[in-house]
CSV table of C-alpha atoms in Angstrom, one decimal:
chain,number,residue,atom,x,y,z
A,1,UNK,CA,10.6,-18.0,-34.8
A,2,UNK,CA,10.0,-14.3,-34.3
A,3,UNK,CA,10.5,-12.6,-30.9
A,4,UNK,CA,7.6,-10.3,-30.1
A,5,UNK,CA,8.9,-6.8,-29.6
A,6,UNK,CA,7.2,-6.6,-26.3
A,7,UNK,CA,9.0,-4.0,-24.2
A,8,UNK,CA,6.8,-3.8,-21.2
A,9,UNK,CA,4.2,-5.9,-19.5
A,10,UNK,CA,1.7,-5.2,-16.7
A,11,UNK,CA,0.3,-7.8,-14.4
A,12,UNK,CA,-3.3,-8.9,-14.6
A,13,UNK,CA,-4.1,-7.7,-11.1
A,14,UNK,CA,-5.3,-11.2,-10.2
A,15,UNK,CA,-4.1,-12.9,-7.0
A,16,UNK,CA,-0.7,-14.5,-7.6
A,17,UNK,CA,-0.1,-18.2,-7.1
A,18,UNK,CA,1.3,-19.0,-3.6
A,19,UNK,CA,4.8,-18.1,-2.7
A,20,UNK,CA,7.0,-21.1,-2.0
A,21,UNK,CA,10.3,-21.6,-0.3
A,22,UNK,CA,13.9,-22.4,-1.2
A,23,UNK,CA,13.4,-25.7,0.5
A,24,UNK,CA,10.7,-26.6,-2.1
A,25,UNK,CA,13.0,-25.6,-4.9
A,26,UNK,CA,15.9,-27.6,-3.4
A,27,UNK,CA,13.6,-30.6,-3.1
A,28,UNK,CA,12.9,-30.6,-6.9
A,29,UNK,CA,16.6,-30.0,-7.7
A,30,UNK,CA,17.6,-32.9,-5.5
A,31,UNK,CA,15.9,-35.2,-8.0
A,32,UNK,CA,18.1,-33.9,-10.9
A,33,UNK,CA,17.1,-33.4,-14.5
A,34,UNK,CA,16.1,-29.8,-14.0
A,35,UNK,CA,16.6,-27.2,-16.8
A,36,UNK,CA,17.4,-23.6,-15.8
A,37,UNK,CA,16.2,-20.6,-17.8
A,38,UNK,CA,18.0,-17.5,-16.8
A,39,UNK,CA,17.3,-13.8,-17.5
A,40,UNK,CA,18.9,-10.4,-16.9
A,41,UNK,CA,18.1,-10.6,-13.1
A,42,UNK,CA,21.0,-13.0,-12.6
A,43,UNK,CA,23.5,-10.6,-14.0
A,44,UNK,CA,22.6,-7.5,-12.0
A,45,UNK,CA,25.0,-8.4,-9.2
A,46,UNK,CA,27.8,-8.3,-11.9
A,47,UNK,CA,27.0,-4.7,-12.6
A,48,UNK,CA,24.8,-5.2,-15.6
A,49,UNK,CA,21.4,-3.7,-15.2
A,50,UNK,CA,18.2,-5.5,-16.1
A,51,UNK,CA,15.4,-4.2,-18.3
A,52,UNK,CA,12.4,-4.3,-16.0
A,53,UNK,CA,13.4,-4.3,-12.3
A,54,UNK,CA,13.1,-1.5,-9.9
A,55,UNK,CA,16.0,0.3,-11.7
A,56,UNK,CA,15.5,-1.4,-15.0
A,57,UNK,CA,16.7,0.4,-18.1
A,58,UNK,CA,13.4,0.2,-19.9
A,59,UNK,CA,12.2,3.0,-17.6
A,60,UNK,CA,14.6,5.3,-19.4
A,61,UNK,CA,15.7,3.5,-22.6
A,62,UNK,CA,14.2,1.9,-25.7
A,63,UNK,CA,16.4,-1.0,-26.9
A,64,UNK,CA,17.4,-1.3,-30.5
A,65,UNK,CA,14.9,-3.2,-32.6
A,66,UNK,CA,15.7,-5.4,-35.6
A,67,UNK,CA,13.5,-3.2,-37.8
A,68,UNK,CA,15.3,0.0,-36.8
A,69,UNK,CA,18.7,-1.6,-37.3
A,70,UNK,CA,18.1,-2.8,-40.8
A,71,UNK,CA,16.1,0.2,-41.9
A,72,UNK,CA,19.0,2.5,-42.5
A,73,UNK,CA,22.5,3.8,-41.5
A,74,UNK,CA,21.2,6.2,-38.9
A,75,UNK,CA,19.9,3.4,-36.7
A,76,UNK,CA,23.0,1.4,-37.2
A,77,UNK,CA,25.2,4.4,-36.4
A,78,UNK,CA,23.2,5.0,-33.2
A,79,UNK,CA,23.6,1.4,-32.2
A,80,UNK,CA,27.3,1.0,-32.9
A,81,UNK,CA,28.4,4.3,-31.4
A,82,UNK,CA,26.6,3.5,-28.1
A,83,UNK,CA,27.5,-0.2,-28.1
A,84,UNK,CA,31.2,0.7,-28.8
A,85,UNK,CA,31.2,2.2,-25.3
A,86,UNK,CA,28.8,-0.2,-23.6
A,87,UNK,CA,30.4,-3.4,-24.8
A,88,UNK,CA,33.5,-2.6,-22.8
A,89,UNK,CA,31.6,-2.7,-19.6
A,90,UNK,CA,29.9,-6.0,-20.5
A,91,UNK,CA,33.3,-7.5,-21.5
A,92,UNK,CA,34.8,-6.5,-18.2
A,93,UNK,CA,32.0,-8.0,-16.1
A,94,UNK,CA,32.8,-11.0,-14.1
A,95,UNK,CA,30.5,-13.9,-13.0
A,96,UNK,CA,28.8,-13.4,-9.7
A,97,UNK,CA,27.8,-15.8,-6.9
A,98,UNK,CA,24.6,-16.6,-8.9
A,99,UNK,CA,26.4,-17.6,-12.0
A,100,UNK,CA,28.9,-19.7,-10.0
A,101,UNK,CA,26.1,-21.4,-8.1
A,102,UNK,CA,24.5,-22.4,-11.4
A,103,UNK,CA,27.8,-23.8,-12.6
A,104,UNK,CA,28.1,-25.8,-9.3
A,105,UNK,CA,24.5,-27.1,-9.6
A,106,UNK,CA,25.2,-28.2,-13.2
A,107,UNK,CA,28.5,-29.9,-12.2
A,108,UNK,CA,26.8,-31.7,-9.3
A,109,UNK,CA,24.1,-33.1,-11.6
A,110,UNK,CA,21.2,-31.2,-10.3
A,111,UNK,CA,20.8,-29.2,-13.5
A,112,UNK,CA,20.6,-31.1,-16.8
A,113,UNK,CA,21.0,-27.9,-18.9
A,114,UNK,CA,21.0,-24.1,-18.9
A,115,UNK,CA,19.2,-21.8,-21.3
A,116,UNK,CA,19.9,-18.1,-20.9
A,117,UNK,CA,18.2,-15.1,-22.4
A,118,UNK,CA,21.3,-13.0,-21.6
A,119,UNK,CA,24.0,-12.0,-24.1
A,120,UNK,CA,26.8,-11.3,-21.7
A,121,UNK,CA,28.5,-14.7,-21.7
A,122,UNK,CA,28.7,-14.8,-17.9
A,123,UNK,CA,27.3,-18.4,-17.6
A,124,UNK,CA,30.1,-19.6,-19.9
A,125,UNK,CA,32.7,-17.5,-18.0
A,126,UNK,CA,31.5,-19.2,-14.8
A,127,UNK,CA,32.3,-22.6,-16.2
A,128,UNK,CA,28.8,-23.9,-17.0
A,129,UNK,CA,29.1,-26.2,-20.0
A,130,UNK,CA,26.7,-26.4,-22.9
A,131,UNK,CA,24.8,-23.2,-22.2
A,132,UNK,CA,22.2,-22.4,-24.8
A,133,UNK,CA,22.5,-18.7,-25.4
A,134,UNK,CA,19.0,-18.1,-26.7
A,135,UNK,CA,19.6,-14.5,-27.8
A,136,UNK,CA,23.2,-14.9,-28.9
A,137,UNK,CA,26.3,-13.3,-27.5
A,138,UNK,CA,27.8,-9.9,-27.7
A,139,UNK,CA,31.3,-11.3,-28.2
A,140,UNK,CA,30.6,-12.2,-31.8
A,141,UNK,CA,29.7,-10.1,-34.9
A,142,UNK,CA,28.0,-11.3,-38.1
A,143,UNK,CA,27.7,-9.8,-41.6
A,144,UNK,CA,24.2,-9.6,-42.8
A,145,UNK,CA,25.5,-10.0,-46.4
A,146,UNK,CA,27.9,-13.0,-46.5
A,147,UNK,CA,27.1,-14.2,-42.9
A,148,UNK,CA,30.8,-14.3,-42.0
A,149,UNK,CA,31.2,-14.4,-38.2
A,150,UNK,CA,34.0,-12.6,-36.4
A,151,UNK,CA,35.2,-11.7,-32.9
A,152,UNK,CA,33.9,-8.6,-31.3
A,153,UNK,CA,37.5,-7.7,-30.3
A,154,UNK,CA,38.4,-7.5,-34.0
A,155,UNK,CA,35.6,-5.1,-34.7
A,156,UNK,CA,36.4,-3.1,-31.6
A,157,UNK,CA,40.0,-2.5,-32.9
A,158,UNK,CA,38.6,-1.4,-36.3
A,159,UNK,CA,36.1,1.0,-34.8
A,160,UNK,CA,38.9,2.5,-32.6
A,161,UNK,CA,41.0,3.0,-35.7
A,162,UNK,CA,38.1,4.6,-37.7
A,163,UNK,CA,37.2,6.9,-34.8
A,164,UNK,CA,40.5,8.0,-33.2
A,165,UNK,CA,39.0,11.2,-31.7
A,166,UNK,CA,35.8,9.5,-30.4
A,167,UNK,CA,35.3,10.9,-26.9
A,168,UNK,CA,31.8,9.9,-26.0
A,169,UNK,CA,31.0,9.3,-22.4
A,170,UNK,CA,28.3,6.7,-21.5
A,171,UNK,CA,25.9,7.8,-18.8
A,172,UNK,CA,24.2,4.3,-18.4
A,173,UNK,CA,24.9,0.8,-19.7
A,174,UNK,CA,22.0,-1.4,-20.7
A,175,UNK,CA,21.7,-5.3,-20.7
A,176,UNK,CA,22.2,-5.4,-24.5
A,177,UNK,CA,25.5,-3.5,-24.3
A,178,UNK,CA,23.8,-0.4,-25.6
A,179,UNK,CA,24.8,2.8,-23.7
A,180,UNK,CA,23.2,6.1,-23.3
A,181,UNK,CA,25.2,8.6,-25.3
A,182,UNK,CA,24.8,12.3,-26.3
A,183,UNK,CA,23.4,12.7,-29.8
A,184,UNK,CA,26.3,14.8,-31.0
A,185,UNK,CA,28.7,12.0,-30.3
A,186,UNK,CA,26.5,9.6,-32.2
A,187,UNK,CA,26.4,11.8,-35.3
A,188,UNK,CA,30.2,11.9,-35.6
A,189,UNK,CA,30.7,8.1,-35.3
A,190,UNK,CA,32.1,6.3,-38.3
A,191,UNK,CA,30.9,2.8,-39.2
A,192,UNK,CA,33.0,0.1,-40.7
A,193,UNK,CA,31.8,-2.6,-43.2
A,194,UNK,CA,32.5,-6.3,-43.4
A,195,UNK,CA,36.1,-7.0,-44.5
A,196,UNK,CA,35.0,-9.9,-46.7
A,197,UNK,CA,32.1,-8.4,-48.7
A,198,UNK,CA,31.7,-4.7,-47.4
A,199,UNK,CA,28.3,-5.7,-46.1
A,200,UNK,CA,26.5,-4.5,-42.9
A,201,UNK,CA,27.8,-5.8,-39.6
A,202,UNK,CA,25.5,-6.7,-36.8
A,203,UNK,CA,26.2,-8.1,-33.3
A,204,UNK,CA,25.4,-11.8,-33.2
A,205,UNK,CA,22.5,-11.2,-30.9
A,206,UNK,CA,18.7,-11.3,-31.3
A,207,UNK,CA,17.3,-7.8,-31.3
A,208,UNK,CA,13.7,-7.2,-30.2
A,209,UNK,CA,11.5,-8.2,-33.1
A,210,UNK,CA,14.1,-10.4,-34.7
A,211,UNK,CA,13.9,-14.2,-35.4
A,212,UNK,CA,15.5,-16.5,-32.9
A,213,UNK,CA,17.1,-19.3,-35.1
A,214,UNK,CA,14.7,-22.2,-35.3
A,215,UNK,CA,17.4,-24.8,-34.6
A,216,UNK,CA,18.2,-23.0,-31.3
A,217,UNK,CA,14.6,-22.9,-30.3
A,218,UNK,CA,14.1,-26.6,-31.1
A,219,UNK,CA,17.2,-27.4,-29.0
A,220,UNK,CA,15.6,-25.6,-26.0
A,221,UNK,CA,12.3,-27.4,-26.5
A,222,UNK,CA,14.2,-30.7,-26.4
A,223,UNK,CA,16.0,-29.8,-23.2
A,224,UNK,CA,12.6,-29.0,-21.6
A,225,UNK,CA,11.0,-32.2,-22.9
A,226,UNK,CA,13.9,-34.3,-21.5
A,227,UNK,CA,13.8,-32.5,-18.1
A,228,UNK,CA,11.8,-33.3,-15.0
A,229,UNK,CA,11.2,-29.6,-14.2
A,230,UNK,CA,12.0,-26.0,-15.3
A,231,UNK,CA,13.7,-23.5,-13.1
A,232,UNK,CA,13.4,-19.8,-14.1
A,233,UNK,CA,16.1,-17.6,-12.7
A,234,UNK,CA,15.9,-13.8,-12.8
A,235,UNK,CA,13.5,-13.3,-15.7
A,236,UNK,CA,10.3,-11.3,-15.9
A,237,UNK,CA,9.4,-13.6,-18.9
A,238,UNK,CA,8.0,-10.6,-20.7
A,239,UNK,CA,9.1,-11.6,-24.2
A,240,UNK,CA,7.7,-14.8,-25.7
A,241,UNK,CA,11.1,-16.2,-26.5
A,242,UNK,CA,11.4,-17.3,-22.9
A,243,UNK,CA,7.8,-17.5,-21.8
A,244,UNK,CA,7.0,-20.2,-24.4
A,245,UNK,CA,9.3,-22.7,-22.6
A,246,UNK,CA,7.4,-22.0,-19.3
A,247,UNK,CA,4.1,-22.5,-21.0
A,248,UNK,CA,5.4,-25.7,-22.7
A,249,UNK,CA,6.7,-27.1,-19.5
A,250,UNK,CA,3.4,-26.4,-17.7
A,251,UNK,CA,1.3,-27.8,-20.6
A,252,UNK,CA,3.3,-31.1,-20.4
A,253,UNK,CA,2.8,-31.4,-16.7
A,254,UNK,CA,6.4,-30.5,-15.6
A,255,UNK,CA,6.8,-28.4,-12.4
A,256,UNK,CA,7.8,-24.8,-13.0
A,257,UNK,CA,9.8,-23.1,-10.3
A,258,UNK,CA,10.4,-19.3,-10.5
A,259,UNK,CA,13.1,-17.4,-8.5
A,260,UNK,CA,12.9,-13.7,-9.4
A,261,UNK,CA,12.5,-10.3,-7.8
A,262,UNK,CA,8.9,-9.3,-8.4
A,263,UNK,CA,6.1,-10.5,-10.5
A,264,UNK,CA,6.6,-12.3,-13.8
A,265,UNK,CA,4.5,-13.0,-16.8
A,266,UNK,CA,4.8,-16.7,-16.1
A,267,UNK,CA,3.6,-16.7,-12.5
A,268,UNK,CA,0.3,-18.3,-13.3
A,269,UNK,CA,2.2,-21.4,-14.5
A,270,UNK,CA,4.4,-21.6,-11.5
A,271,UNK,CA,4.2,-24.4,-8.9
A,272,UNK,CA,6.7,-22.5,-6.7
A,273,UNK,CA,7.6,-18.8,-6.7
A,274,UNK,CA,10.5,-17.4,-4.6
A,275,UNK,CA,11.0,-13.6,-4.5
A,276,UNK,CA,14.7,-13.2,-3.5
A,277,UNK,CA,17.9,-11.7,-5.0
A,278,UNK,CA,19.4,-14.4,-7.3
A,279,UNK,CA,22.9,-14.5,-5.6
A,280,UNK,CA,21.3,-15.1,-2.2
A,281,UNK,CA,18.8,-17.6,-3.4
A,282,UNK,CA,21.2,-19.7,-5.4
A,283,UNK,CA,23.9,-19.8,-2.7
A,284,UNK,CA,21.1,-20.8,-0.4
A,285,UNK,CA,20.2,-23.7,-2.7
A,286,UNK,CA,23.9,-24.9,-2.7
A,287,UNK,CA,23.8,-25.0,1.1
A,288,UNK,CA,20.6,-27.0,1.2
A,289,UNK,CA,21.9,-29.5,-1.4
A,290,UNK,CA,25.4,-29.7,0.2
A,291,UNK,CA,27.0,-28.6,-3.1
A,292,UNK,CA,30.4,-26.9,-2.8
A,293,UNK,CA,30.4,-23.4,-4.3
A,294,UNK,CA,32.4,-22.9,-7.4
A,295,UNK,CA,35.5,-20.8,-6.9
A,296,UNK,CA,35.5,-17.2,-8.4
A,297,UNK,CA,37.4,-17.0,-11.7
A,298,UNK,CA,41.1,-16.0,-11.5
A,299,UNK,CA,41.4,-12.3,-12.7
């Protein structure tokens, strides 16, 4: 299915559904069989900016689209030069209290599954099993020709070797690993091809406007169908790739709970909305449910 390349969204101006409390969210979680859908807002406390919050990168930055990437080498050079710097920040990021709380809630049986729109791998790093990474993960690279998959570390080493004098300095890192970089640094960047077929390499993530693999979407629908409720964590739900699961849950009569800073595109479907920072809210849920917090990962 194709992700709509919706980069911004404005509220309708209509009154929002009532604002609930963490106690109400905890009450639903206590019954188990809740699926979580997370977005960029859960990773901001790990130093990864979101797209649409108060300091969101869409205020200054247009993300790479699938059409631009496949259209020609200029777009690919722009992406890989900037991502070559930005990926290092993503790779160094550590799970925060919100990610660890999700892992703890999953281990305690309150969450039956986790779907994330993020490509940073922090849910997996926090120890949450079976995470469905809806938009892929920056730690893998795929060839658009032969479809060979390889590790991002492997490509990073090859790009370093091909660009020994590359001295670009990123001024801002974005949620997709893209960094803001001076145009003269982009122009001098050398790309490398697939080692198997010399084809075009792409990060194994879903760009704006690209198809989300159908099998992955169907797996997410199954998780929602088997759940008793859907819990949205840190997503504005601007793109249809996440919003469709909220609409599906609401259509089938399942409670929708949203914990996010600010308004979301799915608020009209919410039974409970809580406007709090994710780390604070999720650790608050652990306290209410008497679930021990997961230990931070060993450096």
